[in-house]
């Protein structure tokens, strides 16, 4: 399309130049030299047109034969066009850029067959490479790094996750959940585990642990009570922190509920508790006695700890230690002396009531004995009377 446009423009320009020459001839008579020059130019023009036509035909033949024109010929044509453009006088006209349309080359049968077979070849090569890798010892060579485990050694974590040196890399890569689940089931400290892969053969086991809410005092020692409600193995006294909550409960259900309630409390309030023990109340089975670090004592049911214990933060500044805050029924404060006096008064009242009861029972017993004696005498008199009457009747007969 671009070649045709160029040719049309050339022809239009030549026609204009010829018309201009004819008009000049008509205006003024030409000399013999001018006439020869015109003939020479016309002959040169015809030769040029013949050469261009011949090149065009050759180009079309090559296009039909090869599907495209060789780059060398294109470059030669462009160079010839540039030279011809240089010879022509420059005109102040805007040149329109013509975009070359690339012609798509048709694929050969061999190329089409290769494209169709390419996916099969790629899959086959991959399978062969994977098979060779699995056979080689490199398929089991790996490094595992443990992160986030503060209370368990890295070697123990890897062992609890059941990661073995004989395991294939692809086993860890394709089934990480299997190892994460094993670790969580074997280690009570582990809250979550994530096994990630880094090229080429490195794995990272990232562990997140439960927090410690207190230490359960047992005969064997101190066992950490975790936020999950589970107890970990006994720790040495030297490994205990500077401040911690000592728990003397033994019931596992109560320990789980206690751990959950302690985690729900504010950290400042939780840190102010020193010991937790069972109060031993006959009316409230889950009543706890909490010894606070400020010297006060709080009694609160385990089932109501999260709702009632936060009130202690509001009233503790008004208390004179050592005070007792009883939250069993409502919330009221007392002291050990008051409770001791109440206990003594209650004991005296109980003793007096027991003495009165004893005296009443003794009087009742005496009255009952007197009544029984009187009834026995009356019965004896009646018997003797009946016997006398029977004897008199016999004699009269």
Coordinates of C-alpha atoms in Angstrom, one line a residue:
X1 CA 0.0 0.0 0.0
X2 CA 2.8 2.4 0.8
X3 CA 4.7 1.7 -2.5
X4 CA 1.6 2.4 -4.5
X5 CA 1.1 5.8 -2.7
X6 CA 4.7 6.8 -3.4
X7 CA 4.4 5.9 -7.0
X8 CA 1.1 7.9 -7.3
X9 CA 2.8 10.9 -5.7
X10 CA 5.8 10.6 -8.1
X11 CA 3.5 10.5 -11.1
X12 CA 1.5 13.5 -10.0
X13 CA 4.7 15.5 -9.5
X14 CA 6.1 14.5 -12.9
X15 CA 2.8 15.5 -14.6
X16 CA 2.9 18.9 -12.9
X17 CA 6.6 19.4 -13.9
X18 CA 5.7 18.4 -17.5
X19 CA 2.7 20.8 -17.6
X20 CA 5.0 23.5 -16.2
X21 CA 7.5 22.8 -18.9
X22 CA 4.9 22.9 -21.7
X23 CA 3.5 26.2 -20.3
X24 CA 7.0 27.6 -20.4
X25 CA 7.5 26.4 -24.0
X26 CA 4.3 28.0 -25.0
X27 CA 5.2 31.3 -23.3
X28 CA 8.7 31.5 -24.9
X29 CA 10.4 29.7 -27.9
X30 CA 13.0 27.2 -26.8
X31 CA 16.5 27.1 -28.2
X32 CA 18.0 24.0 -29.7
X33 CA 20.1 23.3 -26.6
X34 CA 17.0 23.5 -24.4
X35 CA 15.1 21.1 -26.7
X36 CA 17.9 18.5 -26.5
X37 CA 18.0 18.9 -22.7
X38 CA 14.3 18.2 -22.5
X39 CA 14.6 15.1 -24.7
X40 CA 17.5 13.9 -22.5
X41 CA 15.4 14.4 -19.3
X42 CA 12.4 12.6 -20.8
X43 CA 14.6 9.6 -21.9
X44 CA 16.2 9.4 -18.4
X45 CA 12.8 9.5 -16.9
X46 CA 11.6 6.6 -19.0
X47 CA 14.7 4.5 -18.1
X48 CA 14.1 5.2 -14.4
X49 CA 10.5 4.1 -14.7
X50 CA 11.5 0.9 -16.4
X51 CA 14.0 0.1 -13.7
X52 CA 11.5 0.7 -11.0
X53 CA 8.9 -1.5 -12.7
X54 CA 11.5 -4.2 -13.0
X55 CA 12.4 -4.0 -9.3
X56 CA 8.8 -4.1 -8.4
X57 CA 8.2 -7.2 -10.4
X58 CA 11.3 -8.9 -8.8
X59 CA 10.0 -7.9 -5.4
X60 CA 6.6 -9.4 -6.1
X61 CA 8.2 -12.7 -7.3
X62 CA 10.3 -13.0 -4.1
X63 CA 7.3 -12.1 -2.0
X64 CA 5.3 -14.9 -3.6
X65 CA 8.2 -17.4 -3.3
X66 CA 9.6 -16.7 0.2
X67 CA 6.7 -14.9 1.9
X68 CA 8.8 -11.8 2.6
X69 CA 11.4 -9.6 1.0
X70 CA 15.0 -10.0 2.2
X71 CA 16.2 -7.3 4.5
X72 CA 19.1 -6.4 2.2
X73 CA 16.8 -5.5 -0.7
X74 CA 14.6 -3.5 1.6
X75 CA 17.6 -1.5 2.8
X76 CA 18.7 -0.9 -0.8
X77 CA 15.3 0.3 -1.8
X78 CA 15.1 2.6 1.2
X79 CA 18.6 4.0 0.4
X80 CA 17.6 4.6 -3.2
X81 CA 14.4 6.4 -2.1
X82 CA 16.4 8.6 0.2
X83 CA 18.8 9.6 -2.6
X84 CA 15.9 10.4 -4.9
X85 CA 14.4 12.5 -2.2
X86 CA 17.6 14.4 -1.7
X87 CA 17.8 15.2 -5.5
X88 CA 14.3 16.6 -5.4
X89 CA 13.7 20.2 -4.2
X90 CA 12.5 20.5 -0.7
X91 CA 8.9 21.6 -0.4
X92 CA 7.2 22.8 2.8
X93 CA 4.6 20.1 3.0
X94 CA 3.7 17.8 5.9
X95 CA 4.7 14.2 5.3
X96 CA 2.3 11.6 6.4
X97 CA 3.8 8.6 8.1
X98 CA 2.7 5.3 6.8
X99 CA 2.7 2.4 9.1
X100 CA 4.1 -0.8 7.7
X101 CA 1.8 -3.8 8.0
X102 CA 3.6 -6.9 9.0
X103 CA 2.5 -9.9 7.1
X104 CA 2.1 -13.1 9.2
X105 CA 4.2 -16.0 8.2
X106 CA 2.4 -19.3 7.9
X107 CA 3.9 -22.1 10.1
X108 CA 5.2 -25.2 8.4
X109 CA 3.9 -28.7 9.2
X110 CA 7.0 -29.4 11.2
X111 CA 6.5 -26.3 13.4
X112 CA 2.8 -27.1 14.0
X113 CA 3.6 -30.6 15.0
X114 CA 6.3 -29.4 17.4
X115 CA 3.9 -26.9 19.0
X116 CA 1.4 -29.7 19.6
X117 CA 3.9 -32.0 21.1
X118 CA 5.5 -29.3 23.3
X119 CA 3.3 -29.8 26.4
X120 CA 3.9 -33.6 26.4
X121 CA 7.6 -33.0 26.1
X122 CA 7.7 -30.6 29.0
X123 CA 5.7 -32.9 31.3
X124 CA 7.9 -35.9 30.3
X125 CA 11.1 -33.9 31.1
X126 CA 9.7 -32.8 34.4
X127 CA 8.7 -36.3 35.4
X128 CA 12.1 -37.7 34.5
X129 CA 13.8 -34.9 36.5
X130 CA 11.6 -35.5 39.5
X131 CA 12.2 -39.3 39.4
X132 CA 16.0 -38.8 39.2
X133 CA 15.8 -36.4 42.1
X134 CA 13.8 -38.8 44.3
X135 CA 16.2 -41.6 43.6
X136 CA 19.2 -39.4 44.6
X137 CA 20.2 -38.9 48.3
X138 CA 19.6 -35.1 47.8
X139 CA 15.8 -35.8 48.1
X140 CA 16.2 -36.4 51.9
X141 CA 18.8 -33.7 52.7
X142 CA 17.1 -30.9 54.5
X143 CA 17.6 -28.4 57.4
X144 CA 14.8 -27.5 59.9
X145 CA 14.9 -24.4 62.0
X146 CA 12.6 -23.9 65.0
X147 CA 11.4 -20.4 66.0
X148 CA 9.3 -19.2 68.9
X149 CA 9.9 -22.1 71.3
X150 CA 11.0 -20.6 74.6
X151 CA 10.1 -23.5 76.9
X152 CA 11.1 -26.5 74.8
X153 CA 14.4 -27.2 73.1
X154 CA 14.5 -27.2 69.3
X155 CA 15.6 -30.8 69.1
X156 CA 12.6 -31.8 71.2
X157 CA 10.2 -29.8 69.1
X158 CA 11.5 -31.5 65.9
X159 CA 11.2 -34.9 67.5
X160 CA 7.6 -34.2 68.8
X161 CA 6.6 -33.1 65.3
X162 CA 7.9 -36.5 64.1
X163 CA 10.2 -35.0 61.5
X164 CA 12.8 -37.6 60.6
X165 CA 16.0 -37.5 58.6
X166 CA 14.6 -40.2 56.4
X167 CA 11.6 -38.1 55.4
X168 CA 11.6 -36.8 51.8
X169 CA 11.6 -33.1 51.1
X170 CA 8.4 -33.4 49.2
X171 CA 6.7 -35.1 52.2
X172 CA 7.3 -32.0 54.3
X173 CA 6.5 -29.7 51.4
X174 CA 3.2 -31.3 50.4
X175 CA 1.9 -32.3 53.9
X176 CA 2.9 -29.6 56.4
X177 CA -0.4 -29.9 58.4
X178 CA 0.5 -33.5 59.3
X179 CA 3.6 -32.4 61.2
X180 CA 1.9 -29.3 62.7
X181 CA -0.9 -31.4 64.2
X182 CA 1.5 -33.9 65.7
X183 CA 3.5 -31.2 67.4
X184 CA 0.3 -29.6 68.9
X185 CA -0.9 -33.0 70.2
X186 CA 2.5 -33.9 71.8
X187 CA 3.4 -30.6 73.4
X188 CA 1.0 -28.8 75.7
X189 CA 3.0 -25.5 75.4
X190 CA 2.2 -25.2 71.6
X191 CA -0.7 -23.0 70.7
X192 CA -0.1 -23.0 67.0
X193 CA 2.6 -24.3 64.6
X194 CA 3.5 -23.3 61.0
X195 CA 5.9 -25.3 58.8
X196 CA 7.2 -23.1 55.9
X197 CA 9.6 -23.9 53.0
X198 CA 12.5 -21.9 51.6
X199 CA 14.3 -22.9 48.4
X200 CA 16.1 -25.2 48.0
X201 CA 15.9 -27.5 51.0
X202 CA 15.3 -25.3 54.1
X203 CA 12.2 -25.5 56.4
X204 CA 11.2 -23.2 59.2
X205 CA 8.9 -24.4 62.0
X206 CA 7.4 -21.3 63.7
X207 CA 5.8 -22.1 67.1
X208 CA 3.5 -19.9 69.2
X209 CA 3.2 -20.9 72.8
X210 CA 0.5 -20.5 75.4
X211 CA 1.1 -18.0 78.2
X212 CA 1.5 -19.0 81.9
X213 CA -1.3 -17.8 84.2
X214 CA 0.0 -19.3 87.4
X215 CA 1.8 -22.3 89.1
X216 CA -0.1 -25.2 90.6
X217 CA 1.6 -26.3 93.9
X218 CA 1.7 -30.1 94.1
X219 CA 3.7 -32.7 96.1
X220 CA 6.1 -33.0 93.2
X221 CA 6.7 -29.3 92.8
X222 CA 5.3 -26.4 90.8
X223 CA 3.5 -27.1 87.5
X224 CA 2.8 -24.1 85.1
X225 CA -0.9 -23.6 84.5
X226 CA -1.2 -22.5 80.9
X227 CA -3.9 -20.2 79.4
X228 CA -5.3 -23.3 77.7
X229 CA -6.2 -24.8 81.1
X230 CA -3.6 -27.6 80.8
X231 CA -0.7 -28.1 83.2
X232 CA 2.9 -28.5 81.9
X233 CA 5.7 -30.6 83.5
X234 CA 7.1 -29.6 86.9
X235 CA 9.7 -26.8 86.8
X236 CA 12.5 -26.2 89.3
X237 CA 12.1 -23.6 92.0
X238 CA 15.1 -21.7 90.5
X239 CA 13.2 -21.4 87.2
X240 CA 10.2 -19.7 88.8
X241 CA 9.6 -16.0 88.0
X242 CA 10.0 -13.2 90.6
X243 CA 6.2 -12.9 91.0
X244 CA 3.6 -15.5 90.2
X245 CA 0.3 -16.8 91.3
X246 CA 0.4 -19.9 93.6
X247 CA -2.6 -22.2 93.0
X248 CA -3.6 -25.0 95.4
X249 CA -6.5 -26.4 93.4
X250 CA -6.4 -30.0 92.2
X251 CA -9.6 -30.4 90.3
X252 CA -8.8 -30.3 86.5
X253 CA -12.2 -28.9 85.5
X254 CA -11.8 -26.0 88.0
X255 CA -8.3 -25.4 86.8
X256 CA -9.4 -25.0 83.2
X257 CA -12.2 -22.6 84.2
X258 CA -9.8 -20.7 86.5
X259 CA -7.3 -20.3 83.6
X260 CA -10.0 -19.0 81.3
X261 CA -11.3 -16.5 83.9
X262 CA -7.8 -15.3 84.8
X263 CA -7.0 -14.6 81.2
X264 CA -10.3 -12.6 81.0
X265 CA -9.3 -10.3 83.8
X266 CA -7.3 -7.1 83.5
X267 CA -3.5 -7.7 83.6
X268 CA -3.0 -5.3 86.5
X269 CA -5.7 -7.0 88.6
X270 CA -4.4 -10.5 87.7
X271 CA -0.8 -9.5 88.8
X272 CA -2.2 -8.3 92.1
X273 CA -3.2 -11.9 93.1
X274 CA -0.7 -13.8 95.2
X275 CA -2.4 -17.1 96.0
X276 CA -5.7 -18.9 95.1
X277 CA -7.1 -21.7 97.3
X278 CA -10.5 -23.4 97.8
X279 CA -12.4 -21.8 100.7
X280 CA -14.1 -25.0 101.7
X281 CA -17.6 -23.5 102.0
X282 CA -20.5 -25.9 102.6
X283 CA -23.0 -23.6 100.9
X284 CA -20.9 -22.6 97.8
X285 CA -18.7 -25.4 96.5
X286 CA -16.7 -23.3 94.2
X287 CA -15.9 -20.4 96.6
X288 CA -12.3 -19.4 96.3
X289 CA -10.0 -17.5 98.8
X290 CA -7.7 -15.1 97.0
X291 CA -4.8 -13.6 98.9
X292 CA -3.8 -10.2 97.4
X293 CA -0.4 -8.7 97.3
X294 CA -1.6 -5.7 99.2
X295 CA -2.5 -7.8 102.3
X296 CA -6.2 -8.1 101.7
X297 CA -8.2 -11.3 101.2
X298 CA -11.1 -11.8 98.7
X299 CA -13.7 -14.5 98.7
X300 CA -15.4 -15.0 95.4
X301 CA -17.1 -17.9 93.7
X302 CA -15.2 -19.2 90.6
X303 CA -18.4 -19.0 88.5
X304 CA -18.7 -15.3 89.3
X305 CA -15.0 -14.3 89.3
X306 CA -15.1 -12.3 86.0
X307 CA -18.1 -10.3 87.0
X308 CA -17.4 -9.6 90.7
X309 CA -13.6 -9.5 91.1
X310 CA -13.2 -6.3 88.9
X311 CA -15.1 -4.4 91.7
X312 CA -12.1 -5.0 94.0
X313 CA -10.0 -2.5 91.9
X314 CA -12.6 0.2 92.8
X315 CA -12.8 -0.4 96.5
X316 CA -9.3 -1.5 97.5
X317 CA -8.1 2.1 98.0
X318 CA -10.8 2.7 100.7
X319 CA -9.8 -0.5 102.6
X320 CA -7.5 -0.6 105.7
X321 CA -5.4 -3.7 105.3
X322 CA -5.7 -6.4 106.3
X323 CA -9.4 -6.5 105.2
X324 CA -11.6 -9.3 104.0
X325 CA -13.8 -8.6 100.9
X326 CA -16.6 -11.2 100.8
X327 CA -18.3 -11.6 97.4
X328 CA -20.1 -14.8 98.1
X329 CA -23.5 -13.2 98.4
X330 CA -23.3 -9.6 97.3
X331 CA -20.2 -7.6 98.2
X332 CA -19.3 -6.5 101.7
X333 CA -16.1 -5.9 103.7
X334 CA -15.1 -7.2 107.1
X335 CA -12.0 -8.1 109.2
X336 CA -10.5 -11.2 110.7
X337 CA -11.3 -9.8 114.3
X338 CA -14.9 -9.2 113.5
X339 CA -15.3 -12.7 112.0
X340 CA -13.5 -14.2 115.0
X341 CA -15.9 -12.4 117.4
X342 CA -18.9 -13.5 115.3
X343 CA -17.6 -17.0 115.4
X344 CA -17.1 -16.9 119.2
X345 CA -20.6 -15.5 119.7
X346 CA -22.1 -18.1 117.4
X347 CA -20.3 -20.8 119.3
X348 CA -21.5 -19.6 122.6
X349 CA -25.1 -19.3 121.3
X350 CA -24.7 -22.9 120.0
X351 CA -23.4 -24.1 123.3
X352 CA -26.2 -22.4 125.3
X353 CA -28.8 -23.8 122.9
X354 CA -27.3 -27.3 123.3
X355 CA -27.4 -27.0 127.1
X356 CA -31.0 -25.9 127.1
X357 CA -31.8 -28.7 124.8
X358 CA -30.1 -31.1 127.2
X359 CA -32.0 -29.8 130.2
X360 CA -35.3 -30.0 128.4
X361 CA -34.6 -33.5 127.3
X362 CA -33.6 -34.5 130.8
X363 CA -36.9 -33.0 132.3
X364 CA -38.9 -34.7 129.6
X365 CA -37.2 -38.0 130.5
X366 CA -38.0 -37.6 134.2
X367 CA -41.6 -36.7 133.5
X368 CA -41.9 -39.7 131.2
X369 CA -40.4 -41.9 133.9
X370 CA -42.9 -40.6 136.6
X371 CA -45.8 -41.0 134.3
X372 CA -44.8 -44.6 133.5
X373 CA -44.4 -45.4 137.2
X374 CA -47.8 -44.0 138.0
X375 CA -49.4 -45.9 135.2
X376 CA -47.7 -49.1 136.5
X377 CA -49.0 -48.6 140.0
X378 CA -52.5 -48.0 138.7
X379 CA -52.4 -51.2 136.7
X380 CA -51.2 -53.2 139.7
X381 CA -54.0 -51.8 141.8
X382 CA -56.5 -52.7 139.2
X383 CA -55.1 -56.3 138.9
X384 CA -55.3 -56.8 142.7
X385 CA -58.9 -55.5 142.8
X386 CA -60.0 -57.9 140.0
X387 CA -58.3 -60.8 141.8
X388 CA -60.2 -60.0 145.1
X389 CA -63.5 -59.9 143.3
X390 CA -62.8 -63.2 141.6
X391 CA -62.0 -64.9 144.9
X392 CA -65.2 -63.6 146.6
X393 CA -67.3 -64.9 143.7
X394 CA -65.8 -68.3 144.1
X395 CA -66.5 -68.5 147.8
X396 CA -70.1 -67.5 147.4
X397 CA -70.7 -70.3 145.0

